[in-house]
Amino acid sequence: QLSRMVPDNLVLDELSFDNQKKEFSLKGIIYSSLDESQKQLSDFIKGLRQCQFVTHVRLATTLQVQEQNQNGARFEILCNLSP
């Protein structure tokens, strides 16, 4: 289900799970202009919030970067596993 929500210009490069907190961390980069990356990241978070298996989805960090000669935003999204 997660793979269908990821836009083409968004790369998830780390997925981790804290079993004690029942919390997922999704880290990655979205390649796009500042305005477009914020909109697409917001849309991705909205999609995650509609998933049945996670709750309390939130953007933990975001940082504008230039990698591989492209503008982008590095991000970390946190969410909890549904009971």
mmCIF file of N, CA, C and O in Angstrom:
data_model
loop_
_atom_site.group_PDB
_atom_site.id
_atom_site.type_symbol
_atom_site.label_atom_id
_atom_site.label_comp_id
_atom_site.label_asym_id
_atom_site.label_seq_id
_atom_site.Cartn_x
_atom_site.Cartn_y
_atom_site.Cartn_z
ATOM 1 N N GLN A 1 0.829 -1.189 0.000
ATOM 2 C CA GLN A 1 0.000 0.000 0.000
ATOM 3 C C GLN A 1 0.878 1.260 0.000
ATOM 4 O O GLN A 1 0.567 2.221 -0.680
ATOM 5 N N LEU A 2 1.961 1.254 0.736
ATOM 6 C CA LEU A 2 2.854 2.412 0.817
ATOM 7 C C LEU A 2 3.461 2.732 -0.545
ATOM 8 O O LEU A 2 3.522 3.893 -0.941
ATOM 9 N N SER A 3 3.878 1.726 -1.272
ATOM 10 C CA SER A 3 4.547 1.961 -2.557
ATOM 11 C C SER A 3 3.639 2.646 -3.572
ATOM 12 O O SER A 3 4.111 3.378 -4.430
ATOM 13 N N ARG A 4 2.342 2.451 -3.479
ATOM 14 C CA ARG A 4 1.410 3.089 -4.409
ATOM 15 C C ARG A 4 1.232 4.575 -4.120
ATOM 16 O O ARG A 4 0.798 5.323 -4.976
ATOM 17 N N MET A 5 1.550 5.025 -2.916
ATOM 18 C CA MET A 5 1.373 6.425 -2.534
ATOM 19 C C MET A 5 2.597 7.288 -2.814
ATOM 20 O O MET A 5 2.508 8.504 -2.790
ATOM 21 N N VAL A 6 3.731 6.674 -3.056
ATOM 22 C CA VAL A 6 4.986 7.415 -3.207
ATOM 23 C C VAL A 6 5.069 8.045 -4.595
ATOM 24 O O VAL A 6 5.049 7.329 -5.596
ATOM 25 N N PRO A 7 5.156 9.391 -4.670
ATOM 26 C CA PRO A 7 5.318 10.040 -5.977
ATOM 27 C C PRO A 7 6.642 9.634 -6.631
ATOM 28 O O PRO A 7 7.586 9.229 -5.950
ATOM 29 N N ASP A 8 6.701 9.762 -7.949
ATOM 30 C CA ASP A 8 7.891 9.350 -8.704
ATOM 31 C C ASP A 8 9.153 10.073 -8.263
ATOM 32 O O ASP A 8 10.242 9.514 -8.320
ATOM 33 N N ASN A 9 9.035 11.327 -7.825
ATOM 34 C CA ASN A 9 10.213 12.107 -7.462
ATOM 35 C C ASN A 9 10.543 12.034 -5.978
ATOM 36 O O ASN A 9 11.381 12.773 -5.490
ATOM 37 N N LEU A 10 9.885 11.140 -5.253
ATOM 38 C CA LEU A 10 10.155 10.951 -3.826
ATOM 39 C C LEU A 10 10.898 9.631 -3.641
ATOM 40 O O LEU A 10 10.472 8.605 -4.165
ATOM 41 N N VAL A 11 12.025 9.694 -2.940
ATOM 42 C CA VAL A 11 12.837 8.503 -2.697
ATOM 43 C C VAL A 11 12.875 8.246 -1.196
ATOM 44 O O VAL A 11 13.327 9.095 -0.423
ATOM 45 N N LEU A 12 12.371 7.089 -0.787
ATOM 46 C CA LEU A 12 12.481 6.678 0.613
ATOM 47 C C LEU A 12 13.781 5.914 0.753
ATOM 48 O O LEU A 12 13.982 4.884 0.107
ATOM 49 N N ASP A 13 14.701 6.429 1.571
ATOM 50 C CA ASP A 13 15.983 5.742 1.709
ATOM 51 C C ASP A 13 16.187 5.121 3.083
ATOM 52 O O ASP A 13 17.194 4.454 3.305
ATOM 53 N N GLU A 14 15.224 5.301 3.988
ATOM 54 C CA GLU A 14 15.338 4.626 5.287
ATOM 55 C C GLU A 14 13.952 4.444 5.888
ATOM 56 O O GLU A 14 13.153 5.368 5.939
ATOM 57 N N LEU A 15 13.689 3.226 6.314
ATOM 58 C CA LEU A 15 12.462 2.894 7.018
ATOM 59 C C LEU A 15 12.877 2.141 8.270
ATOM 60 O O LEU A 15 13.564 1.125 8.187
ATOM 61 N N SER A 16 12.504 2.670 9.423
ATOM 62 C CA SER A 16 12.863 1.984 10.670
ATOM 63 C C SER A 16 11.639 1.906 11.571
ATOM 64 O O SER A 16 10.674 2.652 11.403
ATOM 65 N N PHE A 17 11.688 0.980 12.506
ATOM 66 C CA PHE A 17 10.574 0.769 13.425
ATOM 67 C C PHE A 17 11.108 0.631 14.837
ATOM 68 O O PHE A 17 12.002 -0.174 15.098
ATOM 69 N N ASP A 18 10.561 1.424 15.751
ATOM 70 C CA ASP A 18 10.892 1.347 17.169
ATOM 71 C C ASP A 18 9.803 0.510 17.828
ATOM 72 O O ASP A 18 8.677 0.972 18.007
ATOM 73 N N ASN A 19 10.126 -0.729 18.150
ATOM 74 C CA ASN A 19 9.142 -1.661 18.684
ATOM 75 C C ASN A 19 8.595 -1.214 20.038
ATOM 76 O O ASN A 19 7.419 -1.435 20.345
ATOM 77 N N GLN A 20 9.424 -0.575 20.840
ATOM 78 C CA GLN A 20 8.994 -0.118 22.159
ATOM 79 C C GLN A 20 7.939 0.991 22.046
ATOM 80 O O GLN A 20 6.935 0.982 22.739
ATOM 81 N N LYS A 21 8.179 1.947 21.144
ATOM 82 C CA LYS A 21 7.241 3.059 20.944
ATOM 83 C C LYS A 21 6.135 2.725 19.944
ATOM 84 O O LYS A 21 5.193 3.494 19.792
ATOM 85 N N LYS A 22 6.309 1.609 19.208
ATOM 86 C CA LYS A 22 5.403 1.249 18.109
ATOM 87 C C LYS A 22 5.350 2.379 17.082
ATOM 88 O O LYS A 22 4.295 2.792 16.613
ATOM 89 N N GLU A 23 6.547 2.887 16.748
ATOM 90 C CA GLU A 23 6.662 4.064 15.891
ATOM 91 C C GLU A 23 7.537 3.788 14.672
ATOM 92 O O GLU A 23 8.626 3.258 14.795
ATOM 93 N N PHE A 24 7.030 4.154 13.501
ATOM 94 C CA PHE A 24 7.778 4.083 12.252
ATOM 95 C C PHE A 24 8.453 5.412 11.980
ATOM 96 O O PHE A 24 7.905 6.466 12.301
ATOM 97 N N SER A 25 9.609 5.351 11.345
ATOM 98 C CA SER A 25 10.295 6.536 10.844
ATOM 99 C C SER A 25 10.557 6.313 9.358
ATOM 100 O O SER A 25 11.125 5.285 8.971
ATOM 101 N N LEU A 26 10.091 7.235 8.535
ATOM 102 C CA LEU A 26 10.330 7.199 7.097
ATOM 103 C C LEU A 26 11.227 8.379 6.758
ATOM 104 O O LEU A 26 10.858 9.531 7.016
ATOM 105 N N LYS A 27 12.396 8.106 6.196
ATOM 106 C CA LYS A 27 13.316 9.174 5.812
ATOM 107 C C LYS A 27 13.557 9.099 4.318
ATOM 108 O O LYS A 27 13.625 8.016 3.740
ATOM 109 N N GLY A 28 13.699 10.282 3.707
ATOM 110 C CA GLY A 28 13.949 10.292 2.285
ATOM 111 C C GLY A 28 14.163 11.687 1.760
ATOM 112 O O GLY A 28 14.414 12.629 2.509
ATOM 113 N N ILE A 29 14.053 11.781 0.444
ATOM 114 C CA ILE A 29 14.221 13.063 -0.242
ATOM 115 C C ILE A 29 13.171 13.155 -1.335
ATOM 116 O O ILE A 29 12.801 12.141 -1.938
ATOM 117 N N ILE A 30 12.686 14.354 -1.549
ATOM 118 C CA ILE A 30 11.783 14.616 -2.661
ATOM 119 C C ILE A 30 12.456 15.649 -3.545
ATOM 120 O O ILE A 30 12.904 16.694 -3.068
ATOM 121 N N TYR A 31 12.620 15.318 -4.830
ATOM 122 C CA TYR A 31 13.301 16.195 -5.776
ATOM 123 C C TYR A 31 12.280 17.072 -6.478
ATOM 124 O O TYR A 31 11.412 16.569 -7.198
ATOM 125 N N SER A 32 12.380 18.374 -6.227
ATOM 126 C CA SER A 32 11.459 19.318 -6.840
ATOM 127 C C SER A 32 11.755 20.710 -6.304
ATOM 128 O O SER A 32 12.548 20.880 -5.395
ATOM 129 N N SER A 33 11.075 21.712 -6.858
ATOM 130 C CA SER A 33 11.229 23.074 -6.349
ATOM 131 C C SER A 33 10.680 23.144 -4.925
ATOM 132 O O SER A 33 9.936 22.261 -4.490
ATOM 133 N N LEU A 34 11.022 24.200 -4.215
ATOM 134 C CA LEU A 34 10.591 24.359 -2.826
ATOM 135 C C LEU A 34 9.076 24.260 -2.686
ATOM 136 O O LEU A 34 8.570 23.471 -1.888
ATOM 137 N N ASP A 35 8.344 25.044 -3.464
ATOM 138 C CA ASP A 35 6.882 25.034 -3.365
ATOM 139 C C ASP A 35 6.303 23.674 -3.728
ATOM 140 O O ASP A 35 5.413 23.159 -3.051
ATOM 141 N N GLU A 36 6.788 23.095 -4.809
ATOM 142 C CA GLU A 36 6.260 21.811 -5.269
ATOM 143 C C GLU A 36 6.604 20.684 -4.293
ATOM 144 O O GLU A 36 5.783 19.815 -4.026
ATOM 145 N N SER A 37 7.816 20.691 -3.732
ATOM 146 C CA SER A 37 8.192 19.626 -2.794
ATOM 147 C C SER A 37 7.340 19.695 -1.527
ATOM 148 O O SER A 37 6.928 18.664 -0.998
ATOM 149 N N GLN A 38 7.034 20.905 -1.057
ATOM 150 C CA GLN A 38 6.188 21.038 0.135
ATOM 151 C C GLN A 38 4.781 20.516 -0.140
ATOM 152 O O GLN A 38 4.188 19.837 0.690
ATOM 153 N N LYS A 39 4.256 20.824 -1.323
ATOM 154 C CA LYS A 39 2.916 20.355 -1.670
ATOM 155 C C LYS A 39 2.887 18.833 -1.787
ATOM 156 O O LYS A 39 1.984 18.173 -1.256
ATOM 157 N N GLN A 40 3.864 18.260 -2.475
ATOM 158 C CA GLN A 40 3.881 16.814 -2.664
ATOM 159 C C GLN A 40 4.123 16.078 -1.348
ATOM 160 O O GLN A 40 3.538 15.019 -1.112
ATOM 161 N N LEU A 41 4.953 16.641 -0.487
ATOM 162 C CA LEU A 41 5.180 16.031 0.821
ATOM 163 C C LEU A 41 3.908 16.089 1.655
ATOM 164 O O LEU A 41 3.544 15.113 2.319
ATOM 165 N N SER A 42 3.212 17.198 1.588
ATOM 166 C CA SER A 42 1.940 17.343 2.294
ATOM 167 C C SER A 42 0.913 16.322 1.780
ATOM 168 O O SER A 42 0.204 15.684 2.569
ATOM 169 N N ASP A 43 0.851 16.142 0.464
ATOM 170 C CA ASP A 43 -0.069 15.160 -0.119
ATOM 171 C C ASP A 43 0.298 13.739 0.321
ATOM 172 O O ASP A 43 -0.582 12.914 0.591
ATOM 173 N N PHE A 44 1.592 13.442 0.382
ATOM 174 C CA PHE A 44 2.055 12.121 0.815
ATOM 175 C C PHE A 44 1.651 11.873 2.267
ATOM 176 O O PHE A 44 1.157 10.796 2.613
ATOM 177 N N ILE A 45 1.816 12.869 3.122
ATOM 178 C CA ILE A 45 1.432 12.745 4.537
ATOM 179 C C ILE A 45 -0.080 12.554 4.661
ATOM 180 O O ILE A 45 -0.546 11.716 5.443
ATOM 181 N N LYS A 46 -0.864 13.291 3.866
ATOM 182 C CA LYS A 46 -2.322 13.116 3.881
ATOM 183 C C LYS A 46 -2.695 11.692 3.499
ATOM 184 O O LYS A 46 -3.600 11.095 4.083
ATOM 185 N N GLY A 47 -2.002 11.143 2.502
ATOM 186 C CA GLY A 47 -2.248 9.756 2.102
ATOM 187 C C GLY A 47 -1.922 8.776 3.212
ATOM 188 O O GLY A 47 -2.669 7.827 3.452
ATOM 189 N N LEU A 48 -0.802 9.002 3.901
ATOM 190 C CA LEU A 48 -0.438 8.140 5.026
ATOM 191 C C LEU A 48 -1.498 8.195 6.123
ATOM 192 O O LEU A 48 -1.811 7.175 6.748
ATOM 193 N N ARG A 49 -2.048 9.373 6.362
ATOM 194 C CA ARG A 49 -3.062 9.535 7.412
ATOM 195 C C ARG A 49 -4.332 8.748 7.102
ATOM 196 O O ARG A 49 -5.106 8.457 8.001
ATOM 197 N N GLN A 50 -4.544 8.420 5.850
ATOM 198 C CA GLN A 50 -5.723 7.646 5.468
ATOM 199 C C GLN A 50 -5.485 6.142 5.537
ATOM 200 O O GLN A 50 -6.429 5.361 5.386
ATOM 201 N N CYS A 51 -4.252 5.731 5.763
ATOM 202 C CA CYS A 51 -3.930 4.311 5.884
ATOM 203 C C CYS A 51 -4.482 3.757 7.196
ATOM 204 O O CYS A 51 -4.401 4.413 8.227
ATOM 205 N N GLN A 52 -4.976 2.548 7.137
ATOM 206 C CA GLN A 52 -5.569 1.917 8.320
ATOM 207 C C GLN A 52 -4.532 1.428 9.320
ATOM 208 O O GLN A 52 -4.838 1.248 10.484
ATOM 209 N N PHE A 53 -3.312 1.213 8.888
ATOM 210 C CA PHE A 53 -2.321 0.588 9.766
ATOM 211 C C PHE A 53 -1.443 1.580 10.526
ATOM 212 O O PHE A 53 -0.604 1.177 11.321
ATOM 213 N N VAL A 54 -1.626 2.893 10.303
ATOM 214 C CA VAL A 54 -0.833 3.887 11.043
ATOM 215 C C VAL A 54 -1.718 4.982 11.628
ATOM 216 O O VAL A 54 -2.808 5.248 11.134
ATOM 217 N N THR A 55 -1.230 5.594 12.691
ATOM 218 C CA THR A 55 -1.907 6.721 13.327
ATOM 219 C C THR A 55 -0.870 7.797 13.636
ATOM 220 O O THR A 55 0.338 7.549 13.559
ATOM 221 N N HIS A 56 -1.325 8.963 14.001
ATOM 222 C CA HIS A 56 -0.477 10.064 14.464
ATOM 223 C C HIS A 56 0.691 10.315 13.506
ATOM 224 O O HIS A 56 1.870 10.333 13.910
ATOM 225 N N VAL A 57 0.375 10.525 12.235
ATOM 226 C CA VAL A 57 1.383 10.798 11.203
ATOM 227 C C VAL A 57 1.813 12.259 11.316
ATOM 228 O O VAL A 57 0.976 13.153 11.394
ATOM 229 N N ARG A 58 3.131 12.488 11.355
ATOM 230 C CA ARG A 58 3.628 13.851 11.504
ATOM 231 C C ARG A 58 4.986 14.014 10.831
ATOM 232 O O ARG A 58 5.774 13.059 10.756
ATOM 233 N N LEU A 59 5.223 15.219 10.353
ATOM 234 C CA LEU A 59 6.504 15.569 9.748
ATOM 235 C C LEU A 59 7.448 15.968 10.868
ATOM 236 O O LEU A 59 7.200 16.937 11.580
ATOM 237 N N ALA A 60 8.525 15.210 11.053
ATOM 238 C CA ALA A 60 9.473 15.476 12.138
ATOM 239 C C ALA A 60 10.505 16.517 11.716
ATOM 240 O O ALA A 60 10.795 17.440 12.472
ATOM 241 N N THR A 61 11.070 16.355 10.514
ATOM 242 C CA THR A 61 12.076 17.298 10.031
ATOM 243 C C THR A 61 11.955 17.460 8.517
ATOM 244 O O THR A 61 11.499 16.559 7.819
ATOM 245 N N THR A 62 12.396 18.605 8.049
ATOM 246 C CA THR A 62 12.525 18.842 6.614
ATOM 247 C C THR A 62 13.683 19.825 6.414
ATOM 248 O O THR A 62 13.883 20.720 7.227
ATOM 249 N N LEU A 63 14.445 19.613 5.369
ATOM 250 C CA LEU A 63 15.621 20.434 5.108
ATOM 251 C C LEU A 63 15.805 20.563 3.602
ATOM 252 O O LEU A 63 15.875 19.548 2.892
ATOM 253 N N GLN A 64 15.857 21.798 3.114
ATOM 254 C CA GLN A 64 16.085 22.035 1.689
ATOM 255 C C GLN A 64 17.535 21.685 1.360
ATOM 256 O O GLN A 64 18.449 22.078 2.077
ATOM 257 N N VAL A 65 17.730 20.943 0.266
ATOM 258 C CA VAL A 65 19.073 20.497 -0.130
ATOM 259 C C VAL A 65 19.222 20.577 -1.648
ATOM 260 O O VAL A 65 18.239 20.721 -2.369
ATOM 261 N N GLN A 66 20.451 20.446 -2.074
ATOM 262 C CA GLN A 66 20.733 20.253 -3.489
ATOM 263 C C GLN A 66 21.624 19.022 -3.583
ATOM 264 O O GLN A 66 22.742 19.008 -3.073
ATOM 265 N N GLU A 67 21.084 17.982 -4.206
ATOM 266 C CA GLU A 67 21.811 16.720 -4.365
ATOM 267 C C GLU A 67 21.709 16.282 -5.806
ATOM 268 O O GLU A 67 20.663 16.433 -6.434
ATOM 269 N N GLN A 68 22.769 15.721 -6.326
ATOM 270 C CA GLN A 68 22.821 15.238 -7.700
ATOM 271 C C GLN A 68 22.361 16.338 -8.672
ATOM 272 O O GLN A 68 21.618 16.090 -9.605
ATOM 273 N N ASN A 69 22.801 17.571 -8.388
ATOM 274 C CA ASN A 69 22.470 18.746 -9.207
ATOM 275 C C ASN A 69 20.976 19.009 -9.305
ATOM 276 O O ASN A 69 20.491 19.550 -10.291
ATOM 277 N N GLN A 70 20.218 18.591 -8.293
ATOM 278 C CA GLN A 70 18.779 18.823 -8.263
ATOM 279 C C GLN A 70 18.395 19.429 -6.917
ATOM 280 O O GLN A 70 18.941 19.053 -5.889
ATOM 281 N N ASN A 71 17.430 20.341 -6.944
ATOM 282 C CA ASN A 71 16.886 20.870 -5.703
ATOM 283 C C ASN A 71 15.938 19.850 -5.107
ATOM 284 O O ASN A 71 15.269 19.101 -5.822
ATOM 285 N N GLY A 72 15.896 19.831 -3.783
ATOM 286 C CA GLY A 72 15.014 18.883 -3.129
ATOM 287 C C GLY A 72 14.856 19.198 -1.660
ATOM 288 O O GLY A 72 15.353 20.211 -1.156
ATOM 289 N N ALA A 73 14.156 18.328 -0.995
ATOM 290 C CA ALA A 73 13.939 18.466 0.444
ATOM 291 C C ALA A 73 14.124 17.101 1.105
ATOM 292 O O ALA A 73 13.468 16.128 0.718
ATOM 293 N N ARG A 74 15.041 17.032 2.064
ATOM 294 C CA ARG A 74 15.201 15.835 2.886
ATOM 295 C C ARG A 74 14.160 15.913 3.991
ATOM 296 O O ARG A 74 13.863 16.980 4.504
ATOM 297 N N PHE A 75 13.596 14.784 4.373
ATOM 298 C CA PHE A 75 12.522 14.790 5.360
ATOM 299 C C PHE A 75 12.561 13.533 6.225
ATOM 300 O O PHE A 75 13.179 12.529 5.866
ATOM 301 N N GLU A 76 11.885 13.641 7.365
ATOM 302 C CA GLU A 76 11.612 12.477 8.209
ATOM 303 C C GLU A 76 10.154 12.585 8.636
ATOM 304 O O GLU A 76 9.704 13.620 9.119
ATOM 305 N N ILE A 77 9.432 11.497 8.416
ATOM 306 C CA ILE A 77 8.033 11.402 8.812
ATOM 307 C C ILE A 77 7.941 10.318 9.886
ATOM 308 O O ILE A 77 8.515 9.237 9.720
ATOM 309 N N LEU A 78 7.238 10.627 10.960
ATOM 310 C CA LEU A 78 7.013 9.660 12.030
ATOM 311 C C LEU A 78 5.543 9.280 12.067
ATOM 312 O O LEU A 78 4.670 10.119 11.789
ATOM 313 N N CYS A 79 5.253 8.034 12.371
ATOM 314 C CA CYS A 79 3.872 7.595 12.538
ATOM 315 C C CYS A 79 3.854 6.366 13.448
ATOM 316 O O CYS A 79 4.839 5.651 13.556
ATOM 317 N N ASN A 80 2.739 6.178 14.104
ATOM 318 C CA ASN A 80 2.592 5.072 15.037
ATOM 319 C C ASN A 80 1.806 3.939 14.392
ATOM 320 O O ASN A 80 0.920 4.175 13.573
ATOM 321 N N LEU A 81 2.116 2.731 14.800
ATOM 322 C CA LEU A 81 1.403 1.553 14.329
ATOM 323 C C LEU A 81 0.034 1.510 14.981
ATOM 324 O O LEU A 81 -0.096 1.726 16.202
ATOM 325 N N SER A 82 -0.998 1.257 14.201
ATOM 326 C CA SER A 82 -2.349 1.168 14.751
ATOM 327 C C SER A 82 -2.451 -0.013 15.712
ATOM 328 O O SER A 82 -1.839 -1.056 15.476
ATOM 329 N N PRO A 83 -3.216 0.167 16.793
ATOM 330 C CA PRO A 83 -3.370 -0.951 17.750
ATOM 331 C C PRO A 83 -4.146 -2.100 17.149
ATOM 332 O O PRO A 83 -4.835 -2.004 16.224
#
